[in-house]
Amino acid sequence: MLKMKALTCEYHQNLLGTDLPIPRFTWQIQSDKRNTYQKAYRIQVTKINNNFKNPFWDSGKIESNQSLHVSYEGEAVSPRTRYFYRVKIWDNFNRESEWSTIQWWETGLLNKDNWVAKWITPNPNFFDPKSKPISMLRTTFQAQREIQSARIYTTAAGVYELYLNGKKVGEDLLAPGWTSYTHRHQYQTYDVTDMISDGKNGIGVMIADGWYKGELTWLSKREIYGSERAFLFQLHIQFTDGSEQVIISDNSWKSSTGPILLSEFYEGEMYDARLEKDHWTTSDFNDSEWIETEEFPLPFDQLVAQENWPTRVTEVLYPKEIIKTPSGETVIDMGQNMVGRVRMKLNLPAGRHIKLYHAEVLDKEGNFYTGNLRKANQRVEYISKGTAEESYAPYFSFQGFRYVKVEGLSEVDEQTLLSSFVGEVMHSDMNVTGEFTSSSELVNKLYKNIVWGQRGNFLDVPTDCPQRDERLGWTGDAQIFIRTAAFNYNVAPFFTKWLHDLKSDQTTNGTVPFVVPNALGDYISSMWGDKNYTSSAWGDAATICPWIIYQCYGDKRLLEEQYPSMKAWVDYIRAQGANEYLWNTGFHFGDWLALDSEENSYFGATPEHLVATAYYAHSTRILRDAARVLDKMDDEHRYNELLTGIINEFRKTFIAKNGRMITQTQTSNILPLIFNLVEGDTQKQIANDLNQLVVKNDFHLNTGFVGTPYLCIALSENGYHKTALRLLLQETYPSWLYSVKKGATTIWEHWDGIKEDGSFWSDDMNSYNHYAYGAIGEWLFRYIAGIDLGKGEIAYKKITIQPRISDYGLNSANASLESPYGNIRSSWQVDQNQVLVEVEIPVNTMADIILPGAQVMYISEGGGELNERPEIRVSSYDSENVTCTVGSGIYTFSYKKTNSLVTN
């Protein structure tokens, strides 16, 4: 059995609407033989489904083991065209596969010249652009003859929902998403072939302010990108006779307002069902009282096809209980801190005014608590029209919450409330790729909290938090968490889109804003000036994020696209101050929110310039390595020399003659270990100091945003894995499991967001859904389960399976990762002295499996002796480990522990 599976084009099984002129293909392979790898492939592309007799492009048989990101090399693609493709491969057993199933991709408009539609906006003489009610636009058209296919290309200045003949077009929410609109404005493509009726049809769209002109940031800024809502629409209908009809947005469209009186991300939404205009998106609706629209002078140059996964409802949660608080409030408990919206279904008399308030936690008395929301009201109001069962959920707002306070339904019994409300979870609709479990239920709950934190904050951009008056794409949080994110979900398109915005918002001198898209620019500039509008560890997202995507997915094209941005960032740092090898000037967040900070300070005790210079070295190393990958030899040499200078200056400035860091904080010892700034005896000394600092703190951490992601990694890599395990399993404050014990269902912004006595950290900055400290997830996968990239390898072509099986704390762990090549799994358990390790390696890869505490003669695999398995090569062994090198397949190793497992 040799089969092709999981064909994708640019990460999508079927990609509808792309502006990429040269798409790339990826496939996975299924085999019934161990140690299978690809020897050759062949790709065919056609414009006619199931007809490959005269393909549009045929690669021919290519001798290569490449199965990721294989570029299309045929004739130039045309706009608005669907292309079908299939793949077959040959393997090392001289087998030829059957052709794969047929997949397709379809181009969008490709460039601005193919737009014939006009941007339109409600007539400002009748509709104040600053008014709160949501805009409703509509038109009708006549389908002229028998339809073969139909596509809509559309976007908005604002956020929109589109309807055709009374039905919503697509499942996307909050389209077109949030980008740096002045540079890049996404449009969406929809296949509406089956939605168009013979004869007359109706189109309607609702447009809200959204990120484009709505309120953003705690500064209550509005109209960051523009002052008026606008809409762009182009429908192409292909008829069976070969002719085409094009329907566009122009000033013949009409506009009005309706039941949505207000919709904002922070404020919430207000909906008066009595103002509904029934059937307003159908062809026979009477719009004689509606007002004609106006054309609006927005450009077309910045339009790009959808890049990110769209935002959708991905799960529905049902309430756990109804709570009557000591204050007499009626509160619905969803049982999970989630991001999205509440949908209600109720039979109500006309004019009933219902108010829903959203919060993450209850206070220590059990009352509804909203102090940490700051100015964000998170309020949804609904006024009923009194006709049959009414169903409603906010259209253009999302909330971060576990608890919902209900007002206006005091007479409704608890059972009816429980059955009338559901929570609709919203986020970018990424594919799940990772799972992790262990013998500790608390650790398992921690991992679930990490995943829920990612779901809540990966809503089109990587936000810091989803509930208060912020919800911004903080660069520091993103780079801290990206490796963990790539274990949990396929985040390549998500970060591709966001990094394109980072590059767009990067200033001409190379600085990277604190948040992307940049909603804070003029505020920060007024405080610190343009030249200092950045910070180490935050701006370093410019180098770290594209490099991690390259490492995890093998996406060389993204690396090449971002390379000028990466280079500009490092060159900006180099130009700061008098010493080109130190970054000791400007503003820095440092080890943000570290517990070793001074009273009432957000800044940790680790010197900010130590952090800045360490990250300077890290970004320079990444840039040097990227230059090597991209064959930029001059740059590689230049930045290697720069890196050498930075390391030498770091050692001279921040390390004492006795080989110890001049500042003894946990983070100051973590960074030189993680960023390879020390070696030999100095490395051993600093690792020992780090271990001692943790031990003397009774195995508690005191790190902030910079140190926490790397703390356990630094310990495990330098011989102190048991200390790292004790940190993980610590249940008292401050620790990862402290919040779990306190009932957290997501990751907190502060280690003591809820204190031992039940009181709260300051309302000023106390999110209960803040994913940064969830970066421990990377360590769970790489060091507990043991799934990692092979040294110097990308995309898991060569895998290292090295579970740190310990005599302390855990007796089993199981993790899987759907890598670009297929599923990787590592599972282990210890029962007294017996160790069982199960591993799955995908086709077209190989792996080093490192078995701790084993001796070669005592290892069995699949019930047989190891020396009876010629496909398994013992590549090395010593007194502590046995390393087996294998190809694809499922392997089950069993051995009696004769040596100590990891105990230090």
Short mmCIF file of N, CA, C and O in Angstrom, two decimals, residues 94-159:
data_model
loop_
_atom_site.label_atom_id
_atom_site.label_comp_id
_atom_site.label_asym_id
_atom_site.label_seq_id
_atom_site.Cartn_x
_atom_site.Cartn_y
_atom_site.Cartn_z
N ASN A 94 10.73 0.86 -5.01
CA ASN A 94 10.41 0.79 -6.44
C ASN A 94 8.91 0.64 -6.70
O ASN A 94 8.49 0.04 -7.70
N ARG A 95 8.13 1.19 -5.80
CA ARG A 95 6.68 1.19 -5.98
C ARG A 95 6.23 2.52 -6.56
O ARG A 95 6.76 3.58 -6.21
N GLU A 96 5.24 2.46 -7.42
CA GLU A 96 4.62 3.66 -7.99
C GLU A 96 3.20 3.77 -7.44
O GLU A 96 2.42 2.81 -7.53
N SER A 97 2.89 4.90 -6.87
CA SER A 97 1.55 5.07 -6.31
C SER A 97 0.53 5.31 -7.40
O SER A 97 0.88 5.65 -8.55
N GLU A 98 -0.73 5.13 -7.07
CA GLU A 98 -1.80 5.60 -7.93
C GLU A 98 -1.81 7.13 -7.87
O GLU A 98 -1.23 7.75 -6.98
N TRP A 99 -2.51 7.74 -8.83
CA TRP A 99 -2.69 9.19 -8.74
C TRP A 99 -3.50 9.52 -7.49
O TRP A 99 -4.38 8.76 -7.07
N SER A 100 -3.19 10.62 -6.91
CA SER A 100 -3.93 11.09 -5.75
C SER A 100 -5.35 11.48 -6.14
O SER A 100 -5.69 11.56 -7.32
N THR A 101 -6.18 11.72 -5.14
CA THR A 101 -7.45 12.37 -5.43
C THR A 101 -7.17 13.76 -6.01
O THR A 101 -6.10 14.34 -5.81
N ILE A 102 -8.13 14.28 -6.75
CA ILE A 102 -7.94 15.56 -7.43
C ILE A 102 -8.31 16.70 -6.49
O ILE A 102 -9.40 16.70 -5.90
N GLN A 103 -7.42 17.64 -6.33
CA GLN A 103 -7.68 18.85 -5.55
C GLN A 103 -7.65 20.05 -6.50
O GLN A 103 -7.27 19.91 -7.68
N TRP A 104 -8.03 21.22 -5.99
CA TRP A 104 -8.01 22.40 -6.85
C TRP A 104 -7.60 23.64 -6.07
O TRP A 104 -7.69 23.69 -4.85
N TRP A 105 -7.13 24.61 -6.84
CA TRP A 105 -7.01 25.97 -6.31
C TRP A 105 -7.59 26.91 -7.36
O TRP A 105 -7.68 26.57 -8.54
N GLU A 106 -8.01 28.06 -6.90
CA GLU A 106 -8.65 29.01 -7.81
C GLU A 106 -8.09 30.40 -7.57
O GLU A 106 -8.00 30.85 -6.42
N THR A 107 -7.71 31.04 -8.63
CA THR A 107 -7.16 32.39 -8.51
C THR A 107 -8.26 33.40 -8.24
O THR A 107 -9.43 33.21 -8.59
N GLY A 108 -7.85 34.51 -7.61
CA GLY A 108 -8.75 35.64 -7.42
C GLY A 108 -8.58 36.61 -8.58
O GLY A 108 -8.35 36.21 -9.73
N LEU A 109 -8.62 37.88 -8.26
CA LEU A 109 -8.51 38.89 -9.32
C LEU A 109 -7.06 39.19 -9.69
O LEU A 109 -6.80 39.83 -10.71
N LEU A 110 -6.13 38.76 -8.87
CA LEU A 110 -4.68 38.83 -9.13
C LEU A 110 -4.09 40.23 -9.06
O LEU A 110 -3.00 40.42 -8.53
N ASN A 111 -4.77 41.24 -9.61
CA ASN A 111 -4.21 42.59 -9.52
C ASN A 111 -5.33 43.62 -9.62
O ASN A 111 -6.48 43.31 -9.97
N LYS A 112 -4.99 44.86 -9.30
CA LYS A 112 -6.00 45.91 -9.19
C LYS A 112 -6.69 46.20 -10.52
O LYS A 112 -7.83 46.69 -10.54
N ASP A 113 -6.04 45.92 -11.64
CA ASP A 113 -6.62 46.24 -12.94
C ASP A 113 -7.87 45.42 -13.23
O ASP A 113 -8.64 45.76 -14.13
N ASN A 114 -8.06 44.32 -12.50
CA ASN A 114 -9.21 43.47 -12.74
C ASN A 114 -10.42 43.85 -11.88
O ASN A 114 -11.45 43.17 -11.94
N TRP A 115 -10.29 44.91 -11.11
CA TRP A 115 -11.44 45.43 -10.38
C TRP A 115 -12.17 46.43 -11.28
O TRP A 115 -11.58 47.39 -11.77
N VAL A 116 -13.45 46.21 -11.49
CA VAL A 116 -14.27 47.17 -12.22
C VAL A 116 -15.34 47.77 -11.31
O VAL A 116 -16.01 48.73 -11.68
N ALA A 117 -15.48 47.21 -10.12
CA ALA A 117 -16.46 47.71 -9.16
C ALA A 117 -16.01 49.06 -8.61
O ALA A 117 -14.84 49.45 -8.74
N LYS A 118 -16.93 49.75 -7.96
CA LYS A 118 -16.66 51.03 -7.32
C LYS A 118 -16.83 50.88 -5.81
O LYS A 118 -17.74 50.20 -5.34
N TRP A 119 -15.95 51.52 -5.07
CA TRP A 119 -16.19 51.65 -3.64
C TRP A 119 -17.43 52.53 -3.45
O TRP A 119 -17.56 53.58 -4.09
N ILE A 120 -18.33 52.09 -2.60
CA ILE A 120 -19.53 52.88 -2.34
C ILE A 120 -19.73 53.05 -0.84
O ILE A 120 -19.24 52.25 -0.03
N THR A 121 -20.47 54.09 -0.47
CA THR A 121 -20.73 54.40 0.93
C THR A 121 -22.13 54.97 1.05
O THR A 121 -22.67 55.53 0.07
N PRO A 122 -22.79 54.81 2.20
CA PRO A 122 -24.10 55.44 2.37
C PRO A 122 -24.02 56.95 2.15
O PRO A 122 -23.03 57.59 2.51
N ASN A 123 -25.05 57.50 1.57
CA ASN A 123 -25.08 58.93 1.24
C ASN A 123 -24.95 59.77 2.52
O ASN A 123 -25.81 59.70 3.40
N PRO A 124 -23.86 60.54 2.66
CA PRO A 124 -23.63 61.29 3.90
C PRO A 124 -24.66 62.39 4.14
O PRO A 124 -24.76 62.91 5.26
N ASN A 125 -25.43 62.75 3.13
CA ASN A 125 -26.49 63.75 3.32
C ASN A 125 -27.67 63.16 4.11
O ASN A 125 -28.47 63.92 4.66
N PHE A 126 -27.77 61.85 4.13
CA PHE A 126 -28.87 61.20 4.83
C PHE A 126 -28.39 60.34 6.00
O PHE A 126 -29.15 60.09 6.93
N PHE A 127 -27.13 59.89 5.95
CA PHE A 127 -26.59 59.02 7.00
C PHE A 127 -25.28 59.61 7.49
O PHE A 127 -24.29 59.63 6.76
N ASP A 128 -25.26 60.10 8.71
CA ASP A 128 -24.06 60.67 9.30
C ASP A 128 -23.00 59.58 9.42
O ASP A 128 -23.24 58.54 10.06
N PRO A 129 -21.82 59.76 8.80
CA PRO A 129 -20.78 58.73 8.89
C PRO A 129 -20.37 58.40 10.32
O PRO A 129 -19.82 57.33 10.57
N LYS A 130 -20.62 59.30 11.25
CA LYS A 130 -20.23 59.06 12.65
C LYS A 130 -21.36 58.43 13.46
O LYS A 130 -21.20 58.17 14.65
N SER A 131 -22.49 58.17 12.82
CA SER A 131 -23.62 57.61 13.55
C SER A 131 -23.36 56.15 13.90
O SER A 131 -22.57 55.46 13.25
N LYS A 132 -24.04 55.66 14.91
CA LYS A 132 -23.79 54.32 15.42
C LYS A 132 -24.52 53.20 14.68
O LYS A 132 -23.99 52.10 14.56
N PRO A 133 -25.76 53.42 14.21
CA PRO A 133 -26.46 52.30 13.55
C PRO A 133 -25.67 51.73 12.38
O PRO A 133 -25.02 52.45 11.63
N ILE A 134 -25.79 50.41 12.23
CA ILE A 134 -25.05 49.71 11.20
C ILE A 134 -25.65 49.99 9.82
O ILE A 134 -26.86 50.07 9.66
N SER A 135 -24.79 50.14 8.82
CA SER A 135 -25.23 50.41 7.46
C SER A 135 -25.73 49.14 6.79
O SER A 135 -25.14 48.06 6.94
N MET A 136 -26.83 49.28 6.04
CA MET A 136 -27.38 48.18 5.25
C MET A 136 -27.47 48.64 3.80
O MET A 136 -28.05 49.70 3.52
N LEU A 137 -26.87 47.89 2.89
CA LEU A 137 -26.86 48.23 1.46
C LEU A 137 -27.47 47.07 0.68
O LEU A 137 -27.29 45.90 1.08
N ARG A 138 -28.15 47.39 -0.41
CA ARG A 138 -28.76 46.32 -1.20
C ARG A 138 -28.89 46.71 -2.67
O ARG A 138 -28.82 47.90 -3.03
N THR A 139 -29.08 45.69 -3.48
CA THR A 139 -29.41 45.88 -4.89
C THR A 139 -30.05 44.60 -5.41
O THR A 139 -30.13 43.58 -4.69
N THR A 140 -30.52 44.63 -6.62
CA THR A 140 -31.05 43.43 -7.28
C THR A 140 -30.42 43.31 -8.66
O THR A 140 -29.86 44.26 -9.20
N PHE A 141 -30.50 42.11 -9.21
CA PHE A 141 -30.02 41.89 -10.57
C PHE A 141 -30.79 40.73 -11.18
O PHE A 141 -31.38 39.90 -10.47
N GLN A 142 -30.76 40.65 -12.46
CA GLN A 142 -31.46 39.61 -13.21
C GLN A 142 -30.43 38.68 -13.82
O GLN A 142 -29.55 39.11 -14.58
N ALA A 143 -30.49 37.40 -13.44
CA ALA A 143 -29.62 36.41 -14.09
C ALA A 143 -30.12 36.16 -15.50
O ALA A 143 -31.28 35.81 -15.70
N GLN A 144 -29.28 36.32 -16.48
CA GLN A 144 -29.73 36.42 -17.86
C GLN A 144 -29.99 35.08 -18.54
O GLN A 144 -30.79 34.98 -19.45
N ARG A 145 -29.32 34.02 -18.09
CA ARG A 145 -29.51 32.72 -18.76
C ARG A 145 -29.00 31.61 -17.83
O ARG A 145 -28.73 31.88 -16.66
N GLU A 146 -28.84 30.41 -18.32
CA GLU A 146 -28.46 29.27 -17.48
C GLU A 146 -27.04 29.44 -16.93
O GLU A 146 -26.11 29.70 -17.68
N ILE A 147 -26.91 29.25 -15.61
CA ILE A 147 -25.66 29.56 -14.91
C ILE A 147 -24.75 28.33 -14.86
O ILE A 147 -25.20 27.22 -14.57
N GLN A 148 -23.49 28.58 -15.14
CA GLN A 148 -22.47 27.54 -14.97
C GLN A 148 -21.72 27.72 -13.66
O GLN A 148 -21.50 26.77 -12.92
N SER A 149 -21.31 28.95 -13.33
CA SER A 149 -20.60 29.22 -12.08
C SER A 149 -20.74 30.70 -11.76
O SER A 149 -21.01 31.53 -12.63
N ALA A 150 -20.53 31.01 -10.48
CA ALA A 150 -20.63 32.41 -10.04
C ALA A 150 -19.70 32.63 -8.86
O ALA A 150 -19.63 31.81 -7.94
N ARG A 151 -18.96 33.74 -8.91
CA ARG A 151 -18.02 34.09 -7.84
C ARG A 151 -18.24 35.55 -7.43
O ARG A 151 -18.40 36.43 -8.28
N ILE A 152 -18.18 35.77 -6.13
CA ILE A 152 -18.21 37.13 -5.59
C ILE A 152 -16.82 37.45 -5.07
O ILE A 152 -16.20 36.65 -4.35
N TYR A 153 -16.34 38.65 -5.39
CA TYR A 153 -15.09 39.21 -4.86
C TYR A 153 -15.49 40.48 -4.12
O TYR A 153 -16.05 41.40 -4.73
N THR A 154 -15.21 40.54 -2.83
CA THR A 154 -15.80 41.62 -2.05
C THR A 154 -14.98 41.94 -0.81
O THR A 154 -14.21 41.10 -0.31
N THR A 155 -15.14 43.16 -0.31
CA THR A 155 -14.51 43.58 0.93
C THR A 155 -15.21 44.83 1.42
O THR A 155 -16.15 45.32 0.79
N ALA A 156 -14.76 45.33 2.55
CA ALA A 156 -15.38 46.52 3.12
C ALA A 156 -14.34 47.32 3.88
O ALA A 156 -13.34 46.78 4.37
N ALA A 157 -14.57 48.63 3.95
CA ALA A 157 -13.88 49.49 4.91
C ALA A 157 -14.73 49.45 6.16
O ALA A 157 -15.70 50.20 6.30
N GLY A 158 -14.39 48.55 7.04
CA GLY A 158 -15.22 48.17 8.18
C GLY A 158 -15.24 46.66 8.23
O GLY A 158 -14.34 46.00 7.69
N VAL A 159 -16.24 46.08 8.85
CA VAL A 159 -16.46 44.63 8.80
C VAL A 159 -17.86 44.39 8.24
O VAL A 159 -18.76 45.20 8.45
#
